[in-house]
PDB file of C-alpha atoms in Angstrom:
ATOM      1  CA  MET A   1      73.620  75.265  89.285  1.00 58.00           C
ATOM      2  CA  ASN A   2      77.121  75.910  88.024  1.00 65.00           C
ATOM      3  CA  ASP A   3      78.535  79.070  89.601  1.00 70.00           C
ATOM      4  CA  GLY A   4      81.279  79.115  86.978  1.00 71.00           C
ATOM      5  CA  LEU A   5      78.656  79.980  84.371  1.00 76.00           C
ATOM      6  CA  TYR A   6      76.427  82.086  86.622  1.00 78.00           C
ATOM      7  CA  LEU A   7      78.946  84.611  87.982  1.00 81.00           C
ATOM      8  CA  PRO A   8      80.169  85.779  84.522  1.00 84.00           C
ATOM      9  CA  LEU A   9      76.515  86.487  83.678  1.00 84.00           C
ATOM     10  CA  LEU A  10      76.520  89.038  86.497  1.00 85.00           C
ATOM     11  CA  ALA A  11      79.566  90.738  84.962  1.00 85.00           C
ATOM     12  CA  ALA A  12      77.859  90.829  81.558  1.00 86.00           C
ATOM     13  CA  LEU A  13      74.685  92.265  83.085  1.00 86.00           C
ATOM     14  CA  ALA A  14      76.622  94.961  84.958  1.00 87.00           C
ATOM     15  CA  PHE A  15      78.546  95.836  81.776  1.00 86.00           C
ATOM     16  CA  CYS A  16      75.367  96.164  79.686  1.00 86.00           C
ATOM     17  CA  GLN A  17      73.667  98.186  82.399  1.00 86.00           C
ATOM     18  CA  HIS A  18      76.670 100.494  82.639  1.00 84.00           C
ATOM     19  CA  LEU A  19      76.777 101.057  78.876  1.00 83.00           C
ATOM     20  CA  SER A  20      73.113 102.029  78.823  1.00 83.00           C
ATOM     21  CA  GLN A  21      73.520 104.598  81.603  1.00 79.00           C
ATOM     22  CA  ARG A  22      77.022 106.042  81.419  1.00 63.00           C
ATOM     23  CA  GLU A  23      76.483 108.737  78.765  1.00 64.00           C
ATOM     24  CA  ALA A  24      73.895 110.605  80.813  1.00 61.00           C
ATOM     25  CA  ARG A  25      75.504 110.189  84.241  1.00 65.00           C
ATOM     26  CA  ASP A  26      78.606 111.290  86.083  1.00 79.00           C
ATOM     27  CA  VAL A  27      80.684 108.949  88.237  1.00 81.00           C
ATOM     28  CA  SER A  28      79.022 109.901  91.518  1.00 83.00           C
ATOM     29  CA  GLY A  29      75.588 109.367  89.955  1.00 83.00           C
ATOM     30  CA  LEU A  30      76.656 105.966  88.652  1.00 85.00           C
ATOM     31  CA  LEU A  31      77.998 104.994  92.072  1.00 86.00           C
ATOM     32  CA  LEU A  32      74.732 106.025  93.733  1.00 86.00           C
ATOM     33  CA  ASN A  33      72.851 104.064  91.088  1.00 85.00           C
ATOM     34  CA  ALA A  34      74.972 100.995  91.866  1.00 88.00           C
ATOM     35  CA  VAL A  35      74.133 101.246  95.567  1.00 89.00           C
ATOM     36  CA  VAL A  36      70.428 101.822  94.940  1.00 90.00           C
ATOM     37  CA  THR A  37      70.238  98.986  92.412  1.00 90.00           C
ATOM     38  CA  SER A  38      71.994  96.618  94.797  1.00 90.00           C
ATOM     39  CA  LEU A  39      69.710  97.534  97.696  1.00 91.00           C
ATOM     40  CA  ALA A  40      66.561  97.355  95.556  1.00 92.00           C
ATOM     41  CA  CYS A  41      67.548  93.900  94.283  1.00 91.00           C
ATOM     42  CA  LEU A  42      68.287  92.754  97.829  1.00 91.00           C
ATOM     43  CA  VAL A  43      64.900  93.975  99.072  1.00 92.00           C
ATOM     44  CA  SER A  44      63.154  92.411  96.085  1.00 92.00           C
ATOM     45  CA  LEU A  45      64.868  89.041  96.615  1.00 90.00           C
ATOM     46  CA  LEU A  46      64.078  89.111 100.333  1.00 90.00           C
ATOM     47  CA  LEU A  47      60.422  89.950  99.654  1.00 91.00           C
ATOM     48  CA  GLY A  48      60.173  87.175  97.089  1.00 88.00           C
ATOM     49  CA  SER A  49      61.779  84.621  99.383  1.00 85.00           C
ATOM     50  CA  MET A  50      59.527  85.615 102.279  1.00 86.00           C
ATOM     51  CA  MET A  51      56.454  85.349 100.071  1.00 87.00           C
ATOM     52  CA  LEU A  52      57.518  81.907  98.873  1.00 83.00           C
ATOM     53  CA  THR A  53      58.020  80.676 102.440  1.00 81.00           C
ATOM     54  CA  LEU A  54      54.593  81.968 103.468  1.00 84.00           C
ATOM     55  CA  VAL A  55      52.851  80.059 100.679  1.00 78.00           C
ATOM     56  CA  ALA A  56      51.771  76.652 101.945  1.00 64.00           C
ATOM     57  CA  VAL A  57      51.796  74.940  98.536  1.00 68.00           C
ATOM     58  CA  PRO A  58      54.896  73.158  97.224  1.00 69.00           C
ATOM     59  CA  HIS A  59      57.125  75.527  95.302  1.00 66.00           C
ATOM     60  CA  SER A  60      57.128  75.151  91.572  1.00 77.00           C
ATOM     61  CA  MET A  61      59.312  76.875  89.038  1.00 80.00           C
ATOM     62  CA  LEU A  62      56.330  78.836  87.705  1.00 84.00           C
ATOM     63  CA  LEU A  63      55.361  80.112  91.164  1.00 85.00           C
ATOM     64  CA  THR A  64      58.950  81.139  91.877  1.00 84.00           C
ATOM     65  CA  LEU A  65      59.129  82.937  88.532  1.00 87.00           C
ATOM     66  CA  LEU A  66      55.846  84.762  89.140  1.00 89.00           C
ATOM     67  CA  VAL A  67      56.830  85.859  92.642  1.00 89.00           C
ATOM     68  CA  HIS A  68      60.292  87.028  91.613  1.00 89.00           C
ATOM     69  CA  THR A  69      58.804  88.860  88.624  1.00 92.00           C
ATOM     70  CA  GLY A  70      56.111  90.548  90.688  1.00 93.00           C
ATOM     71  CA  CYS A  71      58.312  91.672  93.581  1.00 93.00           C
ATOM     72  CA  PRO A  72      60.627  94.039  91.650  1.00 94.00           C
ATOM     73  CA  LEU A  73      57.680  95.473  89.741  1.00 94.00           C
ATOM     74  CA  LEU A  74      55.751  96.034  92.976  1.00 94.00           C
ATOM     75  CA  LEU A  75      58.802  97.526  94.667  1.00 94.00           C
ATOM     76  CA  PHE A  76      59.425  99.869  91.745  1.00 95.00           C
ATOM     77  CA  ALA A  77      55.756 100.931  91.691  1.00 94.00           C
ATOM     78  CA  LEU A  78      55.928 101.746  95.406  1.00 94.00           C
ATOM     79  CA  LEU A  79      59.183 103.652  94.985  1.00 92.00           C
ATOM     80  CA  GLN A  80      57.781 105.518  92.000  1.00 93.00           C
ATOM     81  CA  ARG A  81      54.672 106.469  93.966  1.00 93.00           C
ATOM     82  CA  TYR A  82      56.418 107.690  97.109  1.00 93.00           C
ATOM     83  CA  ALA A  83      59.859 108.793  95.887  1.00 91.00           C
ATOM     84  CA  ALA A  84      59.539 109.467  92.155  1.00 90.00           C
ATOM     85  CA  PRO A  85      61.916 112.466  91.931  1.00 91.00           C
ATOM     86  CA  GLN A  86      64.652 110.667  93.851  1.00 89.00           C
ATOM     87  CA  ILE A  87      64.243 107.440  91.860  1.00 89.00           C
ATOM     88  CA  ASN A  88      64.380 109.333  88.567  1.00 87.00           C
ATOM     89  CA  TRP A  89      67.428 111.308  89.696  1.00 86.00           C
ATOM     90  CA  LEU A  90      69.213 108.119  90.784  1.00 84.00           C
ATOM     91  CA  GLY A  91      68.484 106.494  87.428  1.00 83.00           C
ATOM     92  CA  LEU A  92      66.694 103.397  88.725  1.00 88.00           C
ATOM     93  CA  ARG A  93      64.664 101.883  85.892  1.00 90.00           C
ATOM     94  CA  TRP A  94      62.010  99.191  86.237  1.00 92.00           C
ATOM     95  CA  TYR A  95      63.341  97.043  83.399  1.00 93.00           C
ATOM     96  CA  TRP A  96      66.860  96.919  84.856  1.00 91.00           C
ATOM     97  CA  LEU A  97      65.470  96.142  88.314  1.00 92.00           C
ATOM     98  CA  LEU A  98      63.362  93.330  86.870  1.00 93.00           C
ATOM     99  CA  LEU A  99      66.226  91.893  84.815  1.00 92.00           C
ATOM    100  CA  ASP A 100      68.690  92.197  87.714  1.00 91.00           C
ATOM    101  CA  THR A 101      66.320  90.508  90.149  1.00 91.00           C
ATOM    102  CA  LEU A 102      65.455  87.670  87.777  1.00 89.00           C
ATOM    103  CA  LEU A 103      69.113  86.986  87.052  1.00 88.00           C
ATOM    104  CA  LEU A 104      69.996  87.160  90.738  1.00 87.00           C
ATOM    105  CA  ALA A 105      67.101  84.800  91.523  1.00 86.00           C
ATOM    106  CA  LEU A 106      68.211  82.276  88.899  1.00 83.00           C
ATOM    107  CA  PRO A 107      69.886  79.921  91.424  1.00 78.00           C
ATOM    108  CA  LEU A 108      66.630  79.833  93.389  1.00 74.00           C
ATOM    109  CA  PHE A 109      65.089  77.881  90.514  1.00 73.00           C
ATOM    110  CA  TRP A 110      67.565  74.994  90.908  1.00 68.00           C
ATOM    111  CA  PRO A 111      67.506  73.667  94.473  1.00 60.00           C
ATOM    112  CA  ASP A 112      70.048  70.891  93.969  1.00 59.00           C
ATOM    113  CA  LYS A 113      72.066  70.844  97.172  1.00 52.00           C
ATOM    114  CA  ALA A 114      71.445  69.292 100.578  1.00 48.00           C
ATOM    115  CA  ASP A 115      72.427  72.553 102.269  1.00 54.00           C
ATOM    116  CA  HIS A 116      69.707  74.312 100.297  1.00 63.00           C
ATOM    117  CA  ALA A 117      68.489  76.769 102.983  1.00 65.00           C
ATOM    118  CA  LEU A 118      71.944  78.007 103.966  1.00 64.00           C
ATOM    119  CA  ARG A 119      73.093  78.286 100.354  1.00 66.00           C
ATOM    120  CA  LEU A 120      69.991  80.251  99.350  1.00 69.00           C
ATOM    121  CA  SER A 121      70.305  82.580 102.337  1.00 72.00           C
ATOM    122  CA  LEU A 122      73.916  83.349 101.480  1.00 70.00           C
ATOM    123  CA  HIS A 123      73.029  83.755  97.821  1.00 74.00           C
ATOM    124  CA  ILE A 124      70.222  86.227  98.569  1.00 78.00           C
ATOM    125  CA  LEU A 125      72.625  88.367 100.590  1.00 80.00           C
ATOM    126  CA  LEU A 126      75.801  88.088  98.519  1.00 82.00           C
ATOM    127  CA  ALA A 127      74.575  88.178  94.903  1.00 83.00           C
ATOM    128  CA  PRO A 128      73.097  91.721  95.069  1.00 87.00           C
ATOM    129  CA  LEU A 129      76.246  92.915  96.802  1.00 86.00           C
ATOM    130  CA  LEU A 130      78.376  91.420  94.022  1.00 86.00           C
ATOM    131  CA  LEU A 131      76.197  93.089  91.396  1.00 85.00           C
ATOM    132  CA  GLY A 132      76.520  96.421  93.215  1.00 86.00           C
ATOM    133  CA  LEU A 133      80.296  96.028  93.380  1.00 87.00           C
ATOM    134  CA  LEU A 134      80.457  95.238  89.667  1.00 86.00           C
ATOM    135  CA  LEU A 135      78.324  98.279  88.833  1.00 85.00           C
ATOM    136  CA  ALA A 136      80.544 100.453  91.034  1.00 86.00           C
ATOM    137  CA  GLN A 137      83.626  98.986  89.347  1.00 86.00           C
ATOM    138  CA  PHE A 138      82.336  99.901  85.899  1.00 83.00           C
ATOM    139  CA  ALA A 139      81.303 103.371  87.137  1.00 82.00           C
ATOM    140  CA  THR A 140      84.865 104.261  88.094  1.00 83.00           C
ATOM    141  CA  LEU A 141      86.602 102.269  85.362  1.00 81.00           C
ATOM    142  CA  THR A 142      86.275 104.899  82.632  1.00 77.00           C
ATOM    143  CA  GLN A 143      88.209 107.490  84.646  1.00 79.00           C
ATOM    144  CA  ARG A 144      90.869 104.993  85.647  1.00 80.00           C
ATOM    145  CA  LEU A 145      91.328 103.844  82.051  1.00 79.00           C
ATOM    146  CA  ALA A 146      91.675 107.460  80.901  1.00 77.00           C
ATOM    147  CA  ARG A 147      94.764 107.820  83.114  1.00 79.00           C
ATOM    148  CA  CYS A 148      96.435 104.786  81.501  1.00 79.00           C
ATOM    149  CA  ASN A 149      98.583 104.971  78.397  1.00 78.00           C
ATOM    150  CA  LEU A 150      96.524 102.640  76.249  1.00 74.00           C
ATOM    151  CA  PRO A 151      96.836 102.360  72.468  1.00 76.00           C
ATOM    152  CA  ALA A 152      94.384 104.576  70.576  1.00 73.00           C
ATOM    153  CA  ARG A 153      92.176 101.699  69.466  1.00 73.00           C
ATOM    154  CA  LEU A 154      91.672 100.609  73.080  1.00 73.00           C
ATOM    155  CA  HIS A 155      90.106 103.867  74.267  1.00 73.00           C
ATOM    156  CA  GLY A 156      86.432 104.005  75.240  1.00 74.00           C
ATOM    157  CA  GLN A 157      84.213 100.978  74.774  1.00 75.00           C
ATOM    158  CA  PRO A 158      86.913  98.533  73.583  1.00 77.00           C
ATOM    159  CA  ALA A 159      88.810  99.065  76.845  1.00 79.00           C
ATOM    160  CA  LEU A 160      85.619  98.643  78.869  1.00 79.00           C
ATOM    161  CA  LEU A 161      84.806  95.468  76.952  1.00 82.00           C
ATOM    162  CA  ALA A 162      88.292  94.080  77.592  1.00 81.00           C
ATOM    163  CA  CYS A 163      87.933  94.817  81.312  1.00 83.00           C
ATOM    164  CA  ALA A 164      84.475  93.220  81.340  1.00 84.00           C
ATOM    165  CA  LEU A 165      85.901  90.078  79.735  1.00 85.00           C
ATOM    166  CA  LEU A 166      88.714  89.960  82.300  1.00 85.00           C
ATOM    167  CA  LEU A 167      86.194  90.347  85.125  1.00 84.00           C
ATOM    168  CA  ALA A 168      84.023  87.614  83.614  1.00 85.00           C
ATOM    169  CA  LEU A 169      87.025  85.266  83.381  1.00 85.00           C
ATOM    170  CA  ALA A 170      87.990  85.988  86.988  1.00 85.00           C
ATOM    171  CA  LEU A 171      84.420  85.388  88.153  1.00 82.00           C
ATOM    172  CA  HIS A 172      84.293  82.187  86.097  1.00 82.00           C
ATOM    173  CA  SER A 173      87.418  80.945  87.845  1.00 81.00           C
ATOM    174  CA  LEU A 174      85.955  81.863  91.229  1.00 78.00           C
ATOM    175  CA  GLY A 175      82.659  80.197  90.357  1.00 76.00           C
ATOM    176  CA  VAL A 176      84.376  76.979  89.281  1.00 78.00           C
ATOM    177  CA  HIS A 177      86.103  76.814  92.663  1.00 73.00           C
ATOM    178  CA  LEU A 178      82.809  77.464  94.474  1.00 68.00           C
ATOM    179  CA  SER A 179      80.866  74.790  92.575  1.00 64.00           C
TER     180      SER A 179
END
């Protein structure tokens, strides 16, 4: 899988997720949401990977998709059952958790390297952390942009979009070097 195309997708996902949540949340709430989302995705990816290693049948793309679709939904159902007020206050939504986990699990569908086990282990640990950092970046970006002397037409969403494009280009460059 080409990391130069994959890493900008994470920036786009974090940008879309931020736009859907920023009106109703303050910066500290958005930062907590970034941490919770990152940890929930990490737990979901770890559960899915453990379930796939416990299955004795050869892994197919359909089985991997089913496991990595079921794990975030199961995790969210458990969190909703045992910690519903906290989950609602933190702004964790099942559809974002599912979309985040499926996008983060995308490289697991293409085992194309000889160092497959090490690469997947690093990916499972680092991809949710990168998503959490991107969400935290967008959470604090609005305040930082407000302190800048930007032209009037670059205030608000146009400035956020420009920053998202710059982040996507930087992640593309990083991904090209990693591939």
